[in-house]
Amino acid sequence: MSRHPPPPALSDAPLAPGLYLVATPIGNLRDITLRALDVLSAADLVLAEDTRVAGKLLAAFSLSKKLERYDEHSAERTAPKVLARLAEGARVALVSDAGTPLVSDPGYRLALQAIAQNSSVFPIPGASALLAGLTVAGLPTDRFLFAGFPPPRSVARKAFFEELAGLRATLVFFEGGSRVADSLADMAAVFGPREAAVCRELTKLYETVTRGPLDVLAADPRMVAPKGEFVIVVGPGREEAATAADADRALSDALTRLRPAEAASEVAKALGLPRRELYRRAMELKEAKG
């Protein structure tokens, strides 16, 4: 008996010419969307990071299509031919090895070139390790930044994290198993004991999500060279209370444009400080300047 589900009936609606950015499963084949299957079935050409991976996906749903490699090594050679076909009205599907194209893969350049020549570009949404990790982490999702893969060496990695430390947003990273422990240690050194989640093999048989402060996760023996693919989600830093010096700088700037009452209101909203005290201080600053 086949392990794969039988392919659903495909749509017979015509497919418009253009470049289709088709999300594919990140592990569980049943996460393919019906619309993705429609596009892959009707496309004139399917571009793939790895044609072997894409070939297995197509075979699982009884699809047989012309496949061509499109990755960082072949992009310069392949792109002109693809763009020419798009200009002629071809329907081209772009897939990554897993997940949504343009998220940590070279598809961005092709999409940009297609847009530049006025070819239509269509998103075919679906599975995404980034969003799967974010939703299961148990951390704020109202504001987040996807930062991709951290640098492989510790010095560059810490500098990379330091650039992100001041952002009031949940941070999402991809990482390979061999560097998870080192990355977590550097995160703990830079971000402090922020709450985080380490998501392993999302949607796959051995999916695990480990949550806790970064320093605790960094010391967890399970993080020493584990196998698999990882999404690390780090909670936002805490807002630091504005100092009197911060308030004076903000008020001085505001007073160059506004009356004291309006300046106090603007700074109170920006810094979360009491308006009445800011108004009193604004009057003092104005009088001091004569």
mmCIF file of C-alpha atoms in Angstrom:
data_model
loop_
_atom_site.group_PDB
_atom_site.id
_atom_site.type_symbol
_atom_site.label_atom_id
_atom_site.label_comp_id
_atom_site.label_asym_id
_atom_site.label_seq_id
_atom_site.Cartn_x
_atom_site.Cartn_y
_atom_site.Cartn_z
ATOM 1 C CA MET A 1 0.000 0.000 0.000
ATOM 2 C CA SER A 2 1.301 3.449 -0.908
ATOM 3 C CA ARG A 3 2.275 5.741 1.959
ATOM 4 C CA HIS A 4 1.120 8.760 -0.027
ATOM 5 C CA PRO A 5 -2.452 10.063 -0.192
ATOM 6 C CA PRO A 6 -4.211 9.685 -3.533
ATOM 7 C CA PRO A 7 -3.983 12.851 -5.595
ATOM 8 C CA PRO A 8 -7.138 14.986 -5.450
ATOM 9 C CA ALA A 9 -9.001 15.995 -8.560
ATOM 10 C CA LEU A 10 -7.213 18.903 -10.197
ATOM 11 C CA SER A 11 -8.857 22.114 -11.312
ATOM 12 C CA ASP A 12 -9.464 22.491 -15.033
ATOM 13 C CA ALA A 13 -9.393 26.307 -14.851
ATOM 14 C CA PRO A 14 -6.780 27.774 -17.234
ATOM 15 C CA LEU A 15 -3.526 28.962 -15.690
ATOM 16 C CA ALA A 16 -2.520 32.518 -16.584
ATOM 17 C CA PRO A 17 0.998 33.192 -17.897
ATOM 18 C CA GLY A 18 3.552 34.241 -15.277
ATOM 19 C CA LEU A 19 5.922 33.155 -12.533
ATOM 20 C CA TYR A 20 4.307 31.168 -9.718
ATOM 21 C CA LEU A 21 6.071 31.036 -6.336
ATOM 22 C CA VAL A 22 4.784 27.712 -5.024
ATOM 23 C CA ALA A 23 5.114 26.739 -1.366
ATOM 24 C CA THR A 24 5.842 23.046 -0.804
ATOM 25 C CA PRO A 25 5.688 20.868 2.347
ATOM 26 C CA ILE A 26 8.483 21.277 4.899
ATOM 27 C CA GLY A 27 8.143 17.654 5.961
ATOM 28 C CA ASN A 28 4.630 16.292 5.894
ATOM 29 C CA LEU A 29 3.505 15.727 2.307
ATOM 30 C CA ARG A 30 -0.119 16.299 3.252
ATOM 31 C CA ASP A 31 0.687 19.980 3.776
ATOM 32 C CA ILE A 32 0.680 20.549 0.012
ATOM 33 C CA THR A 33 -2.230 22.782 -1.002
ATOM 34 C CA LEU A 34 -4.746 21.950 -3.714
ATOM 35 C CA ARG A 35 -3.893 25.197 -5.473
ATOM 36 C CA ALA A 36 -0.191 24.276 -5.470
ATOM 37 C CA LEU A 37 -1.056 20.978 -7.161
ATOM 38 C CA ASP A 38 -3.173 22.832 -9.745
ATOM 39 C CA VAL A 39 -0.256 25.120 -10.590
ATOM 40 C CA LEU A 40 2.345 22.348 -10.697
ATOM 41 C CA SER A 41 0.069 20.285 -12.943
ATOM 42 C CA ALA A 42 -0.531 23.100 -15.433
ATOM 43 C CA ALA A 43 2.912 24.752 -15.433
ATOM 44 C CA ASP A 44 5.021 24.612 -18.582
ATOM 45 C CA LEU A 45 8.190 24.431 -16.497
ATOM 46 C CA VAL A 46 9.012 23.774 -12.837
ATOM 47 C CA LEU A 47 12.171 25.357 -11.421
ATOM 48 C CA ALA A 48 13.648 23.665 -8.359
ATOM 49 C CA GLU A 49 16.614 24.080 -6.011
ATOM 50 C CA ASP A 50 17.144 20.327 -6.250
ATOM 51 C CA THR A 51 15.358 18.517 -9.078
ATOM 52 C CA ARG A 52 15.620 15.207 -7.200
ATOM 53 C CA VAL A 53 13.682 16.604 -4.236
ATOM 54 C CA ALA A 54 11.099 18.225 -6.489
ATOM 55 C CA GLY A 55 10.852 15.070 -8.565
ATOM 56 C CA LYS A 56 9.923 13.001 -5.507
ATOM 57 C CA LEU A 57 7.262 15.535 -4.565
ATOM 58 C CA LEU A 58 5.727 15.485 -8.034
ATOM 59 C CA ALA A 59 5.838 11.683 -8.166
ATOM 60 C CA ALA A 60 4.034 11.456 -4.810
ATOM 61 C CA PHE A 61 1.066 13.211 -6.422
ATOM 62 C CA SER A 62 1.343 11.450 -9.788
ATOM 63 C CA LEU A 63 2.577 14.542 -11.617
ATOM 64 C CA SER A 64 5.177 14.443 -14.364
ATOM 65 C CA LYS A 65 6.603 17.803 -15.395
ATOM 66 C CA LYS A 66 9.699 19.258 -17.026
ATOM 67 C CA LEU A 67 12.097 20.154 -14.200
ATOM 68 C CA GLU A 68 15.044 22.506 -14.355
ATOM 69 C CA ARG A 69 17.547 23.357 -11.653
ATOM 70 C CA TYR A 70 17.486 26.893 -10.264
ATOM 71 C CA ASP A 71 19.794 27.557 -7.324
ATOM 72 C CA GLU A 72 22.555 30.001 -6.427
ATOM 73 C CA HIS A 73 25.001 28.152 -8.687
ATOM 74 C CA SER A 74 22.799 27.901 -11.766
ATOM 75 C CA ALA A 75 20.795 31.143 -11.433
ATOM 76 C CA GLU A 76 23.033 33.266 -13.658
ATOM 77 C CA ARG A 77 22.856 30.703 -16.456
ATOM 78 C CA THR A 78 19.190 29.750 -16.082
ATOM 79 C CA ALA A 79 17.535 33.110 -15.408
ATOM 80 C CA PRO A 80 17.869 34.626 -18.938
ATOM 81 C CA LYS A 81 16.190 31.568 -20.515
ATOM 82 C CA VAL A 82 13.389 31.604 -17.952
ATOM 83 C CA LEU A 83 12.791 35.335 -18.344
ATOM 84 C CA ALA A 84 12.610 34.914 -22.110
ATOM 85 C CA ARG A 85 10.007 32.184 -21.729
ATOM 86 C CA LEU A 86 7.995 34.341 -19.341
ATOM 87 C CA ALA A 87 8.084 37.173 -21.864
ATOM 88 C CA GLU A 88 6.655 34.741 -24.444
ATOM 89 C CA GLY A 89 3.749 33.861 -22.143
ATOM 90 C CA ALA A 90 4.984 30.714 -20.412
ATOM 91 C CA ARG A 91 3.704 29.536 -17.048
ATOM 92 C CA VAL A 92 6.655 28.840 -14.762
ATOM 93 C CA ALA A 93 6.468 27.430 -11.235
ATOM 94 C CA LEU A 94 9.330 28.025 -8.797
ATOM 95 C CA VAL A 95 9.667 25.705 -5.787
ATOM 96 C CA SER A 96 12.255 25.537 -3.014
ATOM 97 C CA ASP A 97 13.389 22.252 -1.503
ATOM 98 C CA ALA A 98 10.873 22.801 1.296
ATOM 99 C CA GLY A 99 8.615 25.645 2.338
ATOM 100 C CA THR A 100 7.892 28.992 0.731
ATOM 101 C CA PRO A 101 10.127 30.292 -2.086
ATOM 102 C CA LEU A 102 12.144 33.478 -1.481
ATOM 103 C CA VAL A 103 12.557 32.639 2.249
ATOM 104 C CA SER A 104 16.268 31.748 2.507
ATOM 105 C CA ASP A 105 16.568 30.655 -1.130
ATOM 106 C CA PRO A 106 17.790 32.339 -4.347
ATOM 107 C CA GLY A 107 14.318 32.859 -5.833
ATOM 108 C CA TYR A 108 14.299 36.536 -4.889
ATOM 109 C CA ARG A 109 16.531 37.511 -7.806
ATOM 110 C CA LEU A 110 14.347 35.743 -10.347
ATOM 111 C CA ALA A 111 11.153 37.256 -8.947
ATOM 112 C CA LEU A 112 12.747 40.717 -9.032
ATOM 113 C CA GLN A 113 13.835 40.251 -12.644
ATOM 114 C CA ALA A 114 10.392 39.003 -13.640
ATOM 115 C CA ILE A 115 8.763 42.035 -12.034
ATOM 116 C CA ALA A 116 11.252 44.335 -13.768
ATOM 117 C CA GLN A 117 10.257 42.998 -17.205
ATOM 118 C CA ASN A 118 6.544 43.289 -16.315
ATOM 119 C CA SER A 119 5.866 39.564 -16.156
ATOM 120 C CA SER A 120 3.109 38.568 -13.749
ATOM 121 C CA VAL A 121 4.264 37.047 -10.447
ATOM 122 C CA PHE A 122 1.816 35.030 -8.341
ATOM 123 C CA PRO A 123 2.199 33.818 -4.718
ATOM 124 C CA ILE A 124 0.913 30.302 -4.058
ATOM 125 C CA PRO A 125 1.026 30.210 -0.237
ATOM 126 C CA GLY A 126 1.425 27.164 1.933
ATOM 127 C CA ALA A 127 3.863 25.602 4.371
ATOM 128 C CA SER A 128 6.534 27.804 5.971
ATOM 129 C CA ALA A 129 9.015 26.783 8.662
ATOM 130 C CA LEU A 130 9.265 30.427 9.678
ATOM 131 C CA LEU A 131 5.544 30.783 10.407
ATOM 132 C CA ALA A 132 5.214 27.273 11.835
ATOM 133 C CA GLY A 133 7.961 27.984 14.368
ATOM 134 C CA LEU A 134 6.554 31.400 15.222
ATOM 135 C CA THR A 135 3.055 30.100 15.862
ATOM 136 C CA VAL A 136 4.120 27.198 18.081
ATOM 137 C CA ALA A 137 6.779 29.037 20.115
ATOM 138 C CA GLY A 138 4.398 30.610 22.615
ATOM 139 C CA LEU A 139 5.967 34.058 22.120
ATOM 140 C CA PRO A 140 4.505 37.377 20.908
ATOM 141 C CA THR A 141 3.544 37.327 17.232
ATOM 142 C CA ASP A 142 2.270 40.892 16.762
ATOM 143 C CA ARG A 143 5.728 42.064 15.664
ATOM 144 C CA PHE A 144 8.530 39.778 14.501
ATOM 145 C CA LEU A 145 11.685 39.756 12.393
ATOM 146 C CA PHE A 146 12.960 36.818 10.354
ATOM 147 C CA ALA A 147 16.760 37.001 10.492
ATOM 148 C CA GLY A 148 17.631 33.826 8.547
ATOM 149 C CA PHE A 149 20.765 31.816 9.317
ATOM 150 C CA PRO A 150 23.248 33.377 11.776
ATOM 151 C CA PRO A 151 26.918 33.548 10.680
ATOM 152 C CA PRO A 152 28.854 30.317 11.311
ATOM 153 C CA ARG A 153 31.660 31.815 13.445
ATOM 154 C CA SER A 154 31.147 33.076 16.977
ATOM 155 C CA VAL A 155 32.663 36.569 16.614
ATOM 156 C CA ALA A 156 30.558 37.390 13.545
ATOM 157 C CA ARG A 157 27.542 35.680 15.080
ATOM 158 C CA LYS A 158 27.669 37.788 18.256
ATOM 159 C CA ALA A 159 28.045 40.955 16.194
ATOM 160 C CA PHE A 160 25.031 39.847 14.159
ATOM 161 C CA PHE A 161 22.973 39.322 17.328
ATOM 162 C CA GLU A 162 24.078 42.663 18.762
ATOM 163 C CA GLU A 163 22.609 44.418 15.729
ATOM 164 C CA LEU A 164 19.257 42.831 16.573
ATOM 165 C CA ALA A 165 19.349 43.166 20.358
ATOM 166 C CA GLY A 166 17.595 46.533 20.504
ATOM 167 C CA LEU A 167 14.611 45.513 18.376
ATOM 168 C CA ARG A 168 11.318 45.249 20.263
ATOM 169 C CA ALA A 169 10.211 42.271 18.236
ATOM 170 C CA THR A 170 10.249 38.486 18.371
ATOM 171 C CA LEU A 171 13.258 37.190 16.412
ATOM 172 C CA VAL A 172 13.170 34.074 14.228
ATOM 173 C CA PHE A 173 16.287 32.237 13.032
ATOM 174 C CA PHE A 174 17.054 29.118 11.013
ATOM 175 C CA GLU A 175 19.963 26.975 12.186
ATOM 176 C CA GLY A 176 21.623 23.655 11.423
ATOM 177 C CA GLY A 177 21.898 20.974 14.083
ATOM 178 C CA SER A 178 25.691 21.130 14.320
ATOM 179 C CA ARG A 179 25.591 24.804 15.390
ATOM 180 C CA VAL A 180 22.464 24.945 17.566
ATOM 181 C CA ALA A 181 24.326 24.806 20.902
ATOM 182 C CA ASP A 182 26.890 27.428 19.872
ATOM 183 C CA SER A 183 24.219 29.752 18.512
ATOM 184 C CA LEU A 184 22.133 29.437 21.674
ATOM 185 C CA ALA A 185 25.194 30.195 23.813
ATOM 186 C CA ASP A 186 25.956 33.332 21.806
ATOM 187 C CA MET A 187 22.294 34.367 21.898
ATOM 188 C CA ALA A 188 22.284 34.024 25.686
ATOM 189 C CA ALA A 189 25.476 36.096 25.904
ATOM 190 C CA VAL A 190 24.014 38.908 23.792
ATOM 191 C CA PHE A 191 20.265 38.805 24.477
ATOM 192 C CA GLY A 192 20.400 37.642 28.097
ATOM 193 C CA PRO A 193 17.870 35.169 29.534
ATOM 194 C CA ARG A 194 15.058 35.991 27.095
ATOM 195 C CA GLU A 195 12.339 33.404 26.636
ATOM 196 C CA ALA A 196 12.892 31.326 23.506
ATOM 197 C CA ALA A 197 11.813 28.172 21.703
ATOM 198 C CA VAL A 198 13.896 25.662 19.769
ATOM 199 C CA CYS A 199 11.749 23.954 17.127
ATOM 200 C CA ARG A 200 13.177 20.789 15.596
ATOM 201 C CA GLU A 201 11.973 18.934 12.495
ATOM 202 C CA LEU A 202 8.663 20.815 12.269
ATOM 203 C CA THR A 203 5.787 18.759 10.750
ATOM 204 C CA LYS A 204 8.000 15.656 10.624
ATOM 205 C CA LEU A 205 7.897 12.410 12.590
ATOM 206 C CA TYR A 206 10.347 13.565 15.285
ATOM 207 C CA GLU A 207 9.019 17.116 15.679
ATOM 208 C CA THR A 208 9.918 18.649 19.046
ATOM 209 C CA VAL A 209 9.566 22.110 20.554
ATOM 210 C CA THR A 210 11.692 22.991 23.591
ATOM 211 C CA ARG A 211 10.858 26.243 25.385
ATOM 212 C CA GLY A 212 12.658 28.177 28.113
ATOM 213 C CA PRO A 213 15.125 31.005 28.834
ATOM 214 C CA LEU A 214 18.049 31.188 26.415
ATOM 215 C CA ASP A 215 20.663 30.443 29.066
ATOM 216 C CA VAL A 216 18.777 27.309 30.138
ATOM 217 C CA LEU A 217 18.335 26.151 26.546
ATOM 218 C CA ALA A 218 22.037 26.757 25.829
ATOM 219 C CA ALA A 219 22.971 24.440 28.713
ATOM 220 C CA ASP A 220 20.469 21.719 27.745
ATOM 221 C CA PRO A 221 22.405 18.563 26.728
ATOM 222 C CA ARG A 222 19.769 17.849 24.075
ATOM 223 C CA MET A 223 21.095 20.843 22.129
ATOM 224 C CA VAL A 224 24.566 19.366 21.629
ATOM 225 C CA ALA A 225 24.806 18.504 17.904
ATOM 226 C CA PRO A 226 21.241 17.235 17.483
ATOM 227 C CA LYS A 227 20.134 15.985 14.086
ATOM 228 C CA GLY A 228 17.604 17.772 11.946
ATOM 229 C CA GLU A 229 16.577 21.249 10.866
ATOM 230 C CA PHE A 230 15.849 23.948 13.416
ATOM 231 C CA VAL A 231 13.867 27.136 13.849
ATOM 232 C CA ILE A 232 14.910 29.185 16.888
ATOM 233 C CA VAL A 233 12.434 31.800 18.103
ATOM 234 C CA VAL A 234 13.583 34.428 20.614
ATOM 235 C CA GLY A 235 11.194 36.686 22.507
ATOM 236 C CA PRO A 236 11.497 40.484 22.371
ATOM 237 C CA GLY A 237 13.616 42.365 24.889
ATOM 238 C CA ARG A 238 11.961 44.308 27.674
ATOM 239 C CA GLU A 239 11.383 48.018 27.242
ATOM 240 C CA GLU A 240 13.807 50.025 29.380
ATOM 241 C CA ALA A 241 12.359 52.934 31.335
ATOM 242 C CA ALA A 242 13.246 56.345 29.921
ATOM 243 C CA THR A 243 15.665 58.368 32.079
ATOM 244 C CA ALA A 244 15.453 62.046 33.004
ATOM 245 C CA ALA A 245 18.191 62.711 30.449
ATOM 246 C CA ASP A 246 16.099 60.955 27.766
ATOM 247 C CA ALA A 247 13.125 63.142 28.672
ATOM 248 C CA ASP A 248 15.188 66.347 28.539
ATOM 249 C CA ARG A 249 16.604 65.479 25.126
ATOM 250 C CA ALA A 250 13.147 64.685 23.762
ATOM 251 C CA LEU A 251 11.608 67.823 25.282
ATOM 252 C CA SER A 252 14.383 70.057 23.963
ATOM 253 C CA ASP A 253 13.812 68.727 20.471
ATOM 254 C CA ALA A 254 10.022 69.028 20.734
ATOM 255 C CA LEU A 255 10.236 72.612 22.049
ATOM 256 C CA THR A 256 11.936 73.699 18.830
ATOM 257 C CA ARG A 257 8.685 72.854 17.043
ATOM 258 C CA LEU A 258 5.890 72.973 19.605
ATOM 259 C CA ARG A 259 4.543 74.929 22.547
ATOM 260 C CA PRO A 260 5.317 73.457 26.018
ATOM 261 C CA ALA A 261 1.915 71.787 26.431
ATOM 262 C CA GLU A 262 2.103 70.146 23.015
ATOM 263 C CA ALA A 263 5.736 69.142 23.550
ATOM 264 C CA ALA A 264 4.831 67.521 26.880
ATOM 265 C CA SER A 265 2.011 65.568 25.224
ATOM 266 C CA GLU A 266 4.241 64.341 22.398
ATOM 267 C CA VAL A 267 7.036 63.179 24.715
ATOM 268 C CA ALA A 268 4.617 61.605 27.189
ATOM 269 C CA LYS A 269 3.211 59.439 24.405
ATOM 270 C CA ALA A 270 6.632 58.545 23.013
ATOM 271 C CA LEU A 271 8.362 57.714 26.315
ATOM 272 C CA GLY A 272 5.455 56.596 28.474
ATOM 273 C CA LEU A 273 6.107 59.271 31.135
ATOM 274 C CA PRO A 274 3.557 61.428 33.054
ATOM 275 C CA ARG A 275 2.457 64.445 31.019
ATOM 276 C CA ARG A 276 2.090 66.740 34.032
ATOM 277 C CA GLU A 277 5.723 66.272 35.102
ATOM 278 C CA LEU A 278 6.906 66.685 31.519
ATOM 279 C CA TYR A 279 4.950 69.933 31.157
ATOM 280 C CA ARG A 280 6.580 71.319 34.300
ATOM 281 C CA ARG A 281 10.012 70.305 32.996
ATOM 282 C CA ALA A 282 9.232 71.804 29.551
ATOM 283 C CA MET A 283 8.452 75.151 31.183
ATOM 284 C CA GLU A 284 11.746 75.017 33.102
ATOM 285 C CA LEU A 285 13.698 74.280 29.921
ATOM 286 C CA LYS A 286 11.966 77.079 28.060
ATOM 287 C CA GLU A 287 12.658 79.603 30.823
ATOM 288 C CA ALA A 288 16.300 78.495 31.026
ATOM 289 C CA LYS A 289 16.709 79.321 27.333
ATOM 290 C CA GLY A 290 15.222 82.737 27.905
#
